[in-house]
PDB file of C-alpha atoms in Angstrom:
ATOM      1  CA  GLN A   1       2.088  17.723   4.519  1.00 69.00           C
ATOM      2  CA  ASP A   2       2.188  14.685   7.323  1.00 80.00           C
ATOM      3  CA  LEU A   3       5.416  11.856   7.019  1.00 94.00           C
ATOM      4  CA  LEU A   4       5.632   9.144   8.373  1.00 97.00           C
ATOM      5  CA  ALA A   5       8.471   7.714  10.350  1.00 98.00           C
ATOM      6  CA  GLN A   6       8.697   3.826  11.194  1.00 98.00           C
ATOM      7  CA  SER A   7      11.755   2.177  12.883  1.00 98.00           C
ATOM      8  CA  GLY A   8      14.921   0.608  11.981  1.00 98.00           C
ATOM      9  CA  ALA A   9      15.518  -3.220  10.284  1.00 98.00           C
ATOM     10  CA  GLU A  10      15.132  -6.111  12.944  1.00 98.00           C
ATOM     11  CA  VAL A  11      16.555  -9.356  11.886  1.00 98.00           C
ATOM     12  CA  LYS A  12      14.967 -12.409  14.071  1.00 98.00           C
ATOM     13  CA  LYS A  13      14.576 -16.170  14.758  1.00 98.00           C
ATOM     14  CA  PRO A  14      11.985 -18.215  13.197  1.00 98.00           C
ATOM     15  CA  GLY A  15       9.218 -18.096  16.193  1.00 98.00           C
ATOM     16  CA  ALA A  16       9.952 -14.388  17.778  1.00 98.00           C
ATOM     17  CA  SER A  17       7.650 -11.362  17.400  1.00 98.00           C
ATOM     18  CA  VAL A  18       8.902  -8.129  15.976  1.00 98.00           C
ATOM     19  CA  LYS A  19       7.146  -5.362  16.773  1.00 98.00           C
ATOM     20  CA  VAL A  20       7.464  -1.307  14.089  1.00 98.00           C
ATOM     21  CA  SER A  21       6.869   1.567  15.228  1.00 98.00           C
ATOM     22  CA  CYS A  22       5.892   4.191  12.746  1.00 98.00           C
ATOM     23  CA  LYS A  23       5.678   7.744  14.025  1.00 97.00           C
ATOM     24  CA  ALA A  24       3.254  10.551  12.848  1.00 96.00           C
ATOM     25  CA  SER A  25       4.224  13.840  12.286  1.00 94.00           C
ATOM     26  CA  GLY A  26       1.736  17.084  12.674  1.00 85.00           C
ATOM     27  CA  ASP A  27      -1.760  17.072  14.730  1.00 84.00           C
ATOM     28  CA  THR A  28      -3.788  14.557  12.745  1.00 87.00           C
ATOM     29  CA  PHE A  29      -3.391  10.970  14.068  1.00 91.00           C
ATOM     30  CA  LYS A  30      -6.781  11.158  15.295  1.00 89.00           C
ATOM     31  CA  THR A  31      -8.295  11.743  12.178  1.00 90.00           C
ATOM     32  CA  TYR A  32      -6.848   9.019  10.068  1.00 92.00           C
ATOM     33  CA  GLY A  33      -6.753   5.165  10.305  1.00 94.00           C
ATOM     34  CA  ILE A  34      -2.958   4.027   9.160  1.00 96.00           C
ATOM     35  CA  SER A  35      -2.525   0.979   7.672  1.00 97.00           C
ATOM     36  CA  TRP A  36       0.255  -2.078   7.258  1.00 98.00           C
ATOM     37  CA  VAL A  37       1.352  -3.134   3.537  1.00 98.00           C
ATOM     38  CA  ARG A  38       4.299  -5.772   3.670  1.00 98.00           C
ATOM     39  CA  GLN A  39       5.892  -6.237   0.491  1.00 98.00           C
ATOM     40  CA  ALA A  40       8.294  -9.762  -0.014  1.00 98.00           C
ATOM     41  CA  PRO A  41      11.731  -8.851  -1.572  1.00 96.00           C
ATOM     42  CA  GLY A  42      11.061  -8.669  -5.526  1.00 95.00           C
ATOM     43  CA  GLN A  43       7.777  -9.068  -4.550  1.00 97.00           C
ATOM     44  CA  GLY A  44       4.010  -6.633  -5.029  1.00 97.00           C
ATOM     45  CA  LEU A  45       2.652  -5.014  -2.601  1.00 98.00           C
ATOM     46  CA  GLU A  46       0.268  -6.977   0.818  1.00 97.00           C
ATOM     47  CA  TRP A  47      -2.506  -5.336   3.005  1.00 97.00           C
ATOM     48  CA  MET A  48      -2.235  -6.509   6.046  1.00 97.00           C
ATOM     49  CA  GLY A  49      -5.118  -4.598   8.188  1.00 96.00           C
ATOM     50  CA  TRP A  50      -6.128  -1.269   9.802  1.00 95.00           C
ATOM     51  CA  ILE A  51      -6.225   0.493  12.706  1.00 96.00           C
ATOM     52  CA  SER A  52      -8.137   3.648  13.608  1.00 94.00           C
ATOM     53  CA  GLY A  53      -6.196   6.572  14.712  1.00 92.00           C
ATOM     54  CA  TYR A  54      -9.329   7.947  16.723  1.00 92.00           C
ATOM     55  CA  ASN A  55     -10.651   4.305  18.755  1.00 94.00           C
ATOM     56  CA  GLY A  56      -8.272   1.818  17.851  1.00 94.00           C
ATOM     57  CA  ASN A  57     -10.101  -0.328  15.926  1.00 95.00           C
ATOM     58  CA  THR A  58      -8.795  -2.232  14.434  1.00 96.00           C
ATOM     59  CA  HIS A  59      -9.462  -5.067  10.993  1.00 94.00           C
ATOM     60  CA  TYR A  60      -6.809  -7.599  10.090  1.00 96.00           C
ATOM     61  CA  ALA A  61      -6.670  -9.716   6.680  1.00 95.00           C
ATOM     62  CA  GLN A  62      -7.982 -12.810   7.374  1.00 94.00           C
ATOM     63  CA  LYS A  63      -4.524 -14.172   6.765  1.00 94.00           C
ATOM     64  CA  PHE A  64      -2.672 -13.101   9.801  1.00 95.00           C
ATOM     65  CA  GLN A  65      -5.172 -13.456  12.373  1.00 91.00           C
ATOM     66  CA  GLY A  66      -4.480 -14.855  15.277  1.00 94.00           C
ATOM     67  CA  ARG A  67      -1.138 -13.607  14.914  1.00 97.00           C
ATOM     68  CA  LEU A  68      -0.986  -9.811  13.996  1.00 98.00           C
ATOM     69  CA  THR A  69      -1.647  -7.034  16.975  1.00 98.00           C
ATOM     70  CA  MET A  70      -2.251  -3.516  15.591  1.00 98.00           C
ATOM     71  CA  THR A  71      -2.007  -0.754  18.064  1.00 98.00           C
ATOM     72  CA  THR A  72      -1.799   3.362  19.080  1.00 97.00           C
ATOM     73  CA  ASP A  73      -0.259   5.480  21.439  1.00 95.00           C
ATOM     74  CA  THR A  74      -2.777   8.768  20.556  1.00 93.00           C
ATOM     75  CA  SER A  75      -0.016  10.715  23.605  1.00 94.00           C
ATOM     76  CA  THR A  76       2.697  10.009  20.307  1.00 95.00           C
ATOM     77  CA  SER A  77       0.630  10.408  17.576  1.00 95.00           C
ATOM     78  CA  THR A  78       2.616   6.325  16.833  1.00 96.00           C
ATOM     79  CA  ALA A  79       1.307   3.196  16.270  1.00 97.00           C
ATOM     80  CA  PHE A  80       2.680  -0.114  16.137  1.00 98.00           C
ATOM     81  CA  MET A  81       2.741  -3.579  14.316  1.00 98.00           C
ATOM     82  CA  GLU A  82       3.347  -6.396  16.140  1.00 98.00           C
ATOM     83  CA  LEU A  83       3.493  -9.737  14.184  1.00 98.00           C
ATOM     84  CA  ARG A  84       4.038 -13.178  16.308  1.00 98.00           C
ATOM     85  CA  SER A  85       5.005 -16.018  14.862  1.00 98.00           C
ATOM     86  CA  LEU A  86       7.599 -14.993  12.496  1.00 98.00           C
ATOM     87  CA  ARG A  87       8.797 -17.756   9.478  1.00 98.00           C
ATOM     88  CA  SER A  88      11.323 -17.324   7.130  1.00 97.00           C
ATOM     89  CA  ASP A  89       8.054 -16.212   4.667  1.00 97.00           C
ATOM     90  CA  ASP A  90       7.479 -13.372   6.754  1.00 98.00           C
ATOM     91  CA  THR A  91      10.932 -11.293   5.236  1.00 98.00           C
ATOM     92  CA  ALA A  92       9.727  -7.977   3.936  1.00 98.00           C
ATOM     93  CA  PHE A  93       9.649  -4.732   4.199  1.00 98.00           C
ATOM     94  CA  TYR A  94       6.877  -3.118   6.215  1.00 98.00           C
ATOM     95  CA  TYR A  95       5.559  -0.142   5.186  1.00 98.00           C
ATOM     96  CA  CYS A  96       2.594   2.018   6.981  1.00 98.00           C
ATOM     97  CA  ALA A  97       0.069   3.756   5.428  1.00 97.00           C
ATOM     98  CA  ARG A  98      -2.403   6.489   6.250  1.00 96.00           C
ATOM     99  CA  CYS A  99      -5.712   6.367   5.507  1.00 94.00           C
ATOM    100  CA  ALA A 100      -9.011   7.819   5.741  1.00 85.00           C
ATOM    101  CA  GLY A 101     -11.109   4.960   6.435  1.00 78.00           C
ATOM    102  CA  ARG A 102     -11.117   1.970   5.154  1.00 73.00           C
ATOM    103  CA  THR A 103     -11.509   1.639   1.704  1.00 81.00           C
ATOM    104  CA  ASN A 104      -9.536   4.471   1.751  1.00 89.00           C
ATOM    105  CA  TRP A 105      -6.182   5.713  -0.503  1.00 96.00           C
ATOM    106  CA  PHE A 106      -3.197   5.562   1.422  1.00 97.00           C
ATOM    107  CA  ASP A 107      -0.876   8.549   1.300  1.00 96.00           C
ATOM    108  CA  PRO A 108       1.645   9.001   2.795  1.00 96.00           C
ATOM    109  CA  TRP A 109       4.146   6.109   3.379  1.00 98.00           C
ATOM    110  CA  GLY A 110       6.310   5.625   6.048  1.00 98.00           C
ATOM    111  CA  GLN A 111       9.458   5.043   4.660  1.00 98.00           C
ATOM    112  CA  GLY A 112       9.963   1.082   5.656  1.00 98.00           C
ATOM    113  CA  THR A 113      11.544  -1.368   7.315  1.00 98.00           C
ATOM    114  CA  LEU A 114      12.850  -4.577   6.953  1.00 98.00           C
ATOM    115  CA  VAL A 115      12.391  -7.349   9.193  1.00 98.00           C
ATOM    116  CA  THR A 116      14.278 -10.601   7.772  1.00 98.00           C
ATOM    117  CA  VAL A 117      13.625 -13.615   9.223  1.00 98.00           C
ATOM    118  CA  SER A 118      17.083 -16.434   9.591  1.00 97.00           C
ATOM    119  CA  SER A 119      18.263 -18.329  11.786  1.00 96.00           C
TER     120      SER A 119
ATOM    121  CA  GLN B   1      -2.305 -14.981  -7.584  1.00 84.00           C
ATOM    122  CA  SER B   2      -3.506 -10.659  -6.810  1.00 92.00           C
ATOM    123  CA  VAL B   3      -7.324 -10.172  -6.925  1.00 93.00           C
ATOM    124  CA  LEU B   4      -6.451  -7.220  -9.123  1.00 97.00           C
ATOM    125  CA  THR B   5      -4.924  -8.417 -12.772  1.00 98.00           C
ATOM    126  CA  GLN B   6      -1.806  -6.053 -13.638  1.00 98.00           C
ATOM    127  CA  PRO B   7      -0.133  -7.005 -16.802  1.00 98.00           C
ATOM    128  CA  PRO B   8       3.699  -7.832 -15.545  1.00 98.00           C
ATOM    129  CA  SER B   9       5.367  -5.250 -17.621  1.00 98.00           C
ATOM    130  CA  VAL B  10       4.961  -2.244 -19.812  1.00 98.00           C
ATOM    131  CA  SER B  11       7.707  -0.251 -21.889  1.00 97.00           C
ATOM    132  CA  GLY B  12       7.585   3.178 -24.362  1.00 97.00           C
ATOM    133  CA  ALA B  13      10.299   5.269 -25.836  1.00 97.00           C
ATOM    134  CA  PRO B  14      10.385   8.376 -24.317  1.00 97.00           C
ATOM    135  CA  GLY B  15       7.554  10.842 -25.256  1.00 97.00           C
ATOM    136  CA  GLN B  16       5.355   7.939 -25.946  1.00 98.00           C
ATOM    137  CA  ARG B  17       2.324   7.066 -24.700  1.00 98.00           C
ATOM    138  CA  VAL B  18       1.991   4.044 -22.303  1.00 98.00           C
ATOM    139  CA  THR B  19      -1.944   2.775 -20.372  1.00 98.00           C
ATOM    140  CA  ILE B  20      -1.647   0.385 -17.206  1.00 98.00           C
ATOM    141  CA  SER B  21      -4.707  -1.687 -17.504  1.00 98.00           C
ATOM    142  CA  CYS B  22      -6.160  -3.234 -13.759  1.00 98.00           C
ATOM    143  CA  THR B  23      -8.657  -5.899 -13.788  1.00 98.00           C
ATOM    144  CA  GLY B  24     -11.159  -6.662 -10.795  1.00 98.00           C
ATOM    145  CA  SER B  25     -14.536  -8.856 -10.446  1.00 97.00           C
ATOM    146  CA  SER B  26     -17.664  -8.083  -9.011  1.00 97.00           C
ATOM    147  CA  SER B  27     -16.606  -8.439  -5.804  1.00 96.00           C
ATOM    148  CA  ASN B  28     -13.851  -5.185  -6.005  1.00 97.00           C
ATOM    149  CA  ILE B  29     -13.806  -3.021  -8.924  1.00 97.00           C
ATOM    150  CA  GLY B  30     -17.259  -4.053 -10.236  1.00 97.00           C
ATOM    151  CA  ALA B  31     -18.862  -3.707  -7.235  1.00 96.00           C
ATOM    152  CA  GLY B  32     -17.900   0.285  -7.750  1.00 96.00           C
ATOM    153  CA  PHE B  33     -15.461   0.675  -5.231  1.00 96.00           C
ATOM    154  CA  ASN B  34     -12.527   2.981  -5.929  1.00 96.00           C
ATOM    155  CA  VAL B  35      -9.209   2.557  -7.565  1.00 97.00           C
ATOM    156  CA  HIS B  36      -6.229   4.054  -6.202  1.00 98.00           C
ATOM    157  CA  TRP B  37      -2.669   3.921  -8.491  1.00 98.00           C
ATOM    158  CA  TYR B  38       0.608   4.086  -6.567  1.00 98.00           C
ATOM    159  CA  GLN B  39       3.773   4.200  -8.075  1.00 98.00           C
ATOM    160  CA  GLN B  40       7.197   2.611  -6.886  1.00 98.00           C
ATOM    161  CA  LEU B  41      10.457   4.115  -7.687  1.00 98.00           C
ATOM    162  CA  PRO B  42      13.368   1.743  -7.158  1.00 95.00           C
ATOM    163  CA  GLY B  43      14.125   1.341  -3.630  1.00 95.00           C
ATOM    164  CA  SER B  44      11.443   3.281  -2.178  1.00 97.00           C
ATOM    165  CA  ALA B  45       8.594   2.880  -0.867  1.00 98.00           C
ATOM    166  CA  PRO B  46       5.494   3.697  -3.097  1.00 98.00           C
ATOM    167  CA  THR B  47       3.674   7.080  -3.304  1.00 98.00           C
ATOM    168  CA  LEU B  48       0.115   8.205  -4.230  1.00 98.00           C
ATOM    169  CA  LEU B  49       0.053   8.503  -8.181  1.00 98.00           C
ATOM    170  CA  ILE B  50      -4.084   8.783  -8.554  1.00 98.00           C
ATOM    171  CA  TYR B  51      -6.656   8.073  -6.417  1.00 97.00           C
ATOM    172  CA  ALA B  52      -9.771   7.938  -6.375  1.00 96.00           C
ATOM    173  CA  ASN B  53     -10.001   6.437  -9.912  1.00 97.00           C
ATOM    174  CA  ASP B  54      -9.236   9.783 -11.449  1.00 97.00           C
ATOM    175  CA  ASN B  55      -7.628  12.448  -9.211  1.00 97.00           C
ATOM    176  CA  ARG B  56      -4.211  13.752  -8.884  1.00 98.00           C
ATOM    177  CA  PRO B  57      -2.559  14.332  -5.554  1.00 96.00           C
ATOM    178  CA  SER B  58      -0.895  18.023  -5.592  1.00 95.00           C
ATOM    179  CA  GLY B  59       2.450  17.902  -7.000  1.00 95.00           C
ATOM    180  CA  VAL B  60       1.715  14.760  -9.251  1.00 97.00           C
ATOM    181  CA  PRO B  61       2.284  16.088 -13.153  1.00 97.00           C
ATOM    182  CA  ASP B  62      -0.602  15.495 -15.480  1.00 97.00           C
ATOM    183  CA  ARG B  63       1.139  13.291 -17.963  1.00 98.00           C
ATOM    184  CA  PHE B  64      -0.266  11.085 -15.122  1.00 98.00           C
ATOM    185  CA  SER B  65      -4.292  10.415 -15.220  1.00 98.00           C
ATOM    186  CA  GLY B  66      -6.493   6.792 -14.474  1.00 98.00           C
ATOM    187  CA  SER B  67      -9.630   5.819 -15.465  1.00 98.00           C
ATOM    188  CA  LYS B  68     -12.385   3.702 -14.551  1.00 98.00           C
ATOM    189  CA  SER B  69     -15.001   1.268 -15.794  1.00 97.00           C
ATOM    190  CA  GLY B  70     -17.386  -1.161 -15.266  1.00 97.00           C
ATOM    191  CA  ALA B  71     -14.527  -4.222 -12.980  1.00 98.00           C
ATOM    192  CA  SER B  72     -11.935  -2.718 -14.822  1.00 98.00           C
ATOM    193  CA  ALA B  73      -8.671   0.719 -14.631  1.00 98.00           C
ATOM    194  CA  SER B  74      -6.692   1.899 -16.293  1.00 98.00           C
ATOM    195  CA  LEU B  75      -3.629   3.887 -15.216  1.00 98.00           C
ATOM    196  CA  ALA B  76      -2.154   6.224 -18.259  1.00 98.00           C
ATOM    197  CA  ILE B  77       1.211   7.861 -18.621  1.00 98.00           C
ATOM    198  CA  THR B  78       1.832  10.502 -21.494  1.00 98.00           C
ATOM    199  CA  GLY B  79       4.624  11.689 -22.436  1.00 98.00           C
ATOM    200  CA  LEU B  80       6.824   9.109 -20.898  1.00 98.00           C
ATOM    201  CA  GLN B  81      10.217  10.062 -19.411  1.00 97.00           C
ATOM    202  CA  ALA B  82      13.193   8.232 -18.283  1.00 97.00           C
ATOM    203  CA  GLU B  83      12.278   9.012 -14.204  1.00 97.00           C
ATOM    204  CA  ASP B  84       9.071   7.551 -14.975  1.00 98.00           C
ATOM    205  CA  GLU B  85      10.840   4.093 -15.161  1.00 98.00           C
ATOM    206  CA  ALA B  86       9.354   2.386 -12.452  1.00 98.00           C
ATOM    207  CA  ASP B  87       6.906  -0.408 -10.566  1.00 98.00           C
ATOM    208  CA  TYR B  88       2.939   0.993 -10.484  1.00 98.00           C
ATOM    209  CA  TYR B  89       0.164  -1.047  -8.578  1.00 98.00           C
ATOM    210  CA  CYS B  90      -3.009  -0.344  -8.432  1.00 98.00           C
ATOM    211  CA  GLN B  91      -5.447  -0.408  -5.504  1.00 98.00           C
ATOM    212  CA  SER B  92      -9.352  -1.179  -4.618  1.00 97.00           C
ATOM    213  CA  TYR B  93     -11.457  -2.428  -1.607  1.00 96.00           C
ATOM    214  CA  ASP B  94     -12.605  -6.333  -1.860  1.00 96.00           C
ATOM    215  CA  THR B  95     -15.783  -7.095   0.298  1.00 94.00           C
ATOM    216  CA  ARG B  96     -14.855 -11.278   0.359  1.00 92.00           C
ATOM    217  CA  LEU B  97     -12.977 -12.463   3.033  1.00 81.00           C
ATOM    218  CA  SER B  98     -14.448  -9.674   5.840  1.00 84.00           C
ATOM    219  CA  GLY B  99     -13.403  -6.855   3.514  1.00 88.00           C
ATOM    220  CA  SER B 100     -10.066  -5.865   2.768  1.00 93.00           C
ATOM    221  CA  GLU B 101      -7.710  -4.053   0.946  1.00 95.00           C
ATOM    222  CA  VAL B 102      -6.588  -5.156  -2.421  1.00 96.00           C
ATOM    223  CA  PHE B 103      -3.286  -4.571  -4.590  1.00 98.00           C
ATOM    224  CA  GLY B 104      -2.701  -5.691  -8.421  1.00 98.00           C
ATOM    225  CA  GLY B 105       0.325  -7.673  -9.182  1.00 98.00           C
ATOM    226  CA  GLY B 106       2.395  -4.527  -9.797  1.00 98.00           C
ATOM    227  CA  THR B 107       3.389  -3.333 -13.068  1.00 98.00           C
ATOM    228  CA  ARG B 108       7.407  -2.758 -14.081  1.00 98.00           C
ATOM    229  CA  LEU B 109       7.972   0.085 -16.562  1.00 98.00           C
ATOM    230  CA  THR B 110      10.510   0.244 -18.736  1.00 98.00           C
ATOM    231  CA  VAL B 111      11.491   3.520 -21.091  1.00 97.00           C
ATOM    232  CA  VAL B 112      13.567   2.188 -23.691  1.00 93.00           C
TER     233      VAL B 112
END
């Protein structure tokens, strides 16, 4: 069973950027895509976007277009999510999750990375 | 305001059966897109519970089942156990806004 291991918690000031990593175990990275989902404290799940592990194609939720960038490093089976111009309402747990493609389910999930935006 | 509508909470006694509904529209579930369900235990990341409407990943007890009809889906849990107390989320795909994955607002299950 492949696992996803995310980078550690971050504290950022408003206006800054954050980059979260998600490293996949196993050798199936190029077979799947990675979606990023966030969850504000006490709130529900919000899909942010998807990146193909095969060719790096991306699809972002309209809400984040312009300040979200997803990338991959296939040599280390790692996906990255960078969010810019952070605001206080970006404070959330950020999860990566493997998916076979758009419209597919998410499995497995990373353990989550808490990003706190505070002055 | 979530695209998929779930009841905020449900409850049941140990051993009972509960269902959680997930209501969508013609741009998502009603358009034929699959529904997936996740369980999120307190303090943990979500885990896949049901995929493609009614399929259980290996390791998920058969007490959990999913169904879909029209623009709605349901998750049923039979033989309720204390360890089932968690948040449950449905997920599907929506064709609006250039296409995106969408979640329900989540349902908190309490085992009383």
